Short mmCIF file of C-alpha atoms in Angstrom, two decimals:
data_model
loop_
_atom_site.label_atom_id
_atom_site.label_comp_id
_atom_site.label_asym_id
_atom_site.label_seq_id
_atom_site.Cartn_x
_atom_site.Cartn_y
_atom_site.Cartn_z
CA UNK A 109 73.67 53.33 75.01
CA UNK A 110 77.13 51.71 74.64
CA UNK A 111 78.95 51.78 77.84
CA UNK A 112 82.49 53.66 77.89
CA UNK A 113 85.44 51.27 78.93
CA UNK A 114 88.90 52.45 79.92
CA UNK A 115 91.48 50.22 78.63
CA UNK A 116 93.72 50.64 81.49
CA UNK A 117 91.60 48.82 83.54
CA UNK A 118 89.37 50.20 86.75
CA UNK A 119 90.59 53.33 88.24
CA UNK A 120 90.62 52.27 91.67
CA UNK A 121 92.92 49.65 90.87
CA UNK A 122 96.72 50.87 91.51
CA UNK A 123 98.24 48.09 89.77
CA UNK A 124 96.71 48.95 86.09
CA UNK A 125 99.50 51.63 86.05
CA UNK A 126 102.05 48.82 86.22
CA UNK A 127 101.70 48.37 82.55
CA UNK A 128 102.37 51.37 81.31
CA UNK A 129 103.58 54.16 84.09
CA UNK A 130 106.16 52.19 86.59
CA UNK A 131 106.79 55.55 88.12
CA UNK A 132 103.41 55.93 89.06
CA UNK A 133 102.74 52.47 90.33
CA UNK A 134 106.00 52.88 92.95
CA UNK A 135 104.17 56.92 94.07
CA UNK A 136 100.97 55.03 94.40
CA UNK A 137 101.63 52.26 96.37
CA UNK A 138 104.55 53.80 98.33
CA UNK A 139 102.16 56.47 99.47
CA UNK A 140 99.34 54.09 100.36
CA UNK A 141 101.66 52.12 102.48
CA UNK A 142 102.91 55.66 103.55
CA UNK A 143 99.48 56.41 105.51
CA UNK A 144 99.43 53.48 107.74
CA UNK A 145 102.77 53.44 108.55
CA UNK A 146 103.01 57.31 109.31
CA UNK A 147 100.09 56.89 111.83
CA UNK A 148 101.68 54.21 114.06
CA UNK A 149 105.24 55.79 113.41
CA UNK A 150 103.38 58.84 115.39
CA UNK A 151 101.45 56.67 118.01
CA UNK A 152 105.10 55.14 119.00
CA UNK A 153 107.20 58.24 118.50
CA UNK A 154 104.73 60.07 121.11
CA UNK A 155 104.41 57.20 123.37
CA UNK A 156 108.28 57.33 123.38
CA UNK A 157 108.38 60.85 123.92
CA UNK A 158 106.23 60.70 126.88
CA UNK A 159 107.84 57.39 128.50
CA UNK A 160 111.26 57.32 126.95
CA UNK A 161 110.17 53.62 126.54
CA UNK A 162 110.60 52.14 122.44
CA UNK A 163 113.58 54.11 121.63
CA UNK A 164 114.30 51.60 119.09
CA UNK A 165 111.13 50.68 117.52
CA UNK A 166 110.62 54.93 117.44
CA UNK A 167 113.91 55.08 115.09
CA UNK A 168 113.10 52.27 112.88
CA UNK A 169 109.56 53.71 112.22
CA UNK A 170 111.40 57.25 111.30
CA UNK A 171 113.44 55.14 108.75
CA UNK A 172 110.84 53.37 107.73
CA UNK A 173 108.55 56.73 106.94
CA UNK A 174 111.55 58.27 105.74
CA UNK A 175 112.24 55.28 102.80
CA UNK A 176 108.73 55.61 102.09
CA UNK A 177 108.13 59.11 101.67
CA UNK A 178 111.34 59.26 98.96
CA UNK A 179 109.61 58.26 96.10
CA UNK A 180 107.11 61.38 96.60
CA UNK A 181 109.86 63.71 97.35
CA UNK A 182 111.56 62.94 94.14
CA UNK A 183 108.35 63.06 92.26
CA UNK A 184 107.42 67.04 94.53
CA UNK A 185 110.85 67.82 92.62
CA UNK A 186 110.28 66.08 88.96
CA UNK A 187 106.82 68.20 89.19
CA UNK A 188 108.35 71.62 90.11
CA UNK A 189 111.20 71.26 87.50
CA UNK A 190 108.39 70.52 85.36
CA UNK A 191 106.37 73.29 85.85
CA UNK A 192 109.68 75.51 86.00
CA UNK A 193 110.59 74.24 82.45
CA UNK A 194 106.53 74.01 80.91
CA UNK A 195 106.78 70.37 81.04
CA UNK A 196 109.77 70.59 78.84
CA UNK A 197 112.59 69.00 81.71
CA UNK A 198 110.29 65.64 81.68
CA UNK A 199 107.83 64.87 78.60
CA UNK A 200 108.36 62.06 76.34
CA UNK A 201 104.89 61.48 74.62
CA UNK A 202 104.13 63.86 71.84
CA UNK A 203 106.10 64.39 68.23
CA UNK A 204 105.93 68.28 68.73
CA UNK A 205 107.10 68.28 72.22
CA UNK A 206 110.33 66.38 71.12
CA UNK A 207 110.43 68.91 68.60
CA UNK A 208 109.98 72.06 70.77
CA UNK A 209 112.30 70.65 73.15
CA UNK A 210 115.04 70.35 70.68
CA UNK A 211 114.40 73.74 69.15
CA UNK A 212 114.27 75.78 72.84
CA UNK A 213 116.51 73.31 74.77
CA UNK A 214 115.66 72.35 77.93
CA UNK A 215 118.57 73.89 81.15
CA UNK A 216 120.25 70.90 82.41
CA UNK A 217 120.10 71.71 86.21
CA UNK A 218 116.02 70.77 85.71
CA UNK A 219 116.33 67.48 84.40
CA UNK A 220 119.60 66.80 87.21
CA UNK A 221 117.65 68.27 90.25
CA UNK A 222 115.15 65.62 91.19
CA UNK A 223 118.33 63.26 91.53
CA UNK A 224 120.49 65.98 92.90
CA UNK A 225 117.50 65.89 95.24
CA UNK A 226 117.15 62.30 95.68
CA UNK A 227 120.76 62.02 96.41
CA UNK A 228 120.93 64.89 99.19
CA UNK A 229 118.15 62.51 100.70
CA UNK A 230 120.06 59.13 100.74
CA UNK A 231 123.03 60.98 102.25
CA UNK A 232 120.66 62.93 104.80
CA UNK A 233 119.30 59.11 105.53
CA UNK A 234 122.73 57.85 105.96
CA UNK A 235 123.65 60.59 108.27
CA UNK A 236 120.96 59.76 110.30
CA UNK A 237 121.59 56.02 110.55
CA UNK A 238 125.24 56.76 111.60
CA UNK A 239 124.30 59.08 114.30
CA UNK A 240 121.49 56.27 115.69
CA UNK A 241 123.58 53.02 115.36
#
């Protein structure tokens, strides 16, 4: 029996998306590194709750969780938009979607809001730097 092989390379390998889904490759690894750095951001954030002690190291963490955690936001809004729309706010791969989508139109706001979104979150970031430092 001939033995199936995927041409983007082995699935647990994030970095085969890197050559033909960038988007995916930054969600990926963003929330990988996400994990690790979300589980010692909450071992120091409750330490410094209960000691007052790492006040500092607490508020870089937060930033650091928060910078991490954008690139799923914006993809939680991409994906509603999509669904919202039928996948017609964010497709790109098939002849009859292009098709459809120029027939039916596709509302504006749902293509804007995931960087509507995305910018709310850089100036909610911002906010919270100038209120720290």
């Amino acid at each position: 029996m001939k033995e199936k092989v995927d041409v983007r390379g082995h699935q647990a390998s994030i970095f085969r998306l890197a050559a033909f889904d960038a988007e995916g490759l930054l969600h990926a690894l963003t929330f990988r590194i996400l994990v690790f750095v979300a589980l010692v951001a909450a071992a120091v954030l409750l330490y410094n709750l209960l000691t007052g002690a790492l006040v500092l190291e607490a508020r870089v963490l937060v930033v650091a969780v928060w910078v991490l955690i954008t690139p799923q936001m914006f993809e939680l809004v991409k994906g509603l938009c999509m669904m919202s729309t039928r996948g017609m706010a964010f497709g790109h791969l098939d002849p009859l979607w292009v098709a459809s989508r120029k027939e039916h139109g596709v509302n504006p706001v749902f293509i804007a809001a995931p960087y509507a979104a995305l910018a709310v979150w850089v100036i909610l970031l911002a906010a919270l730097l100038l209120t720290w430092f």
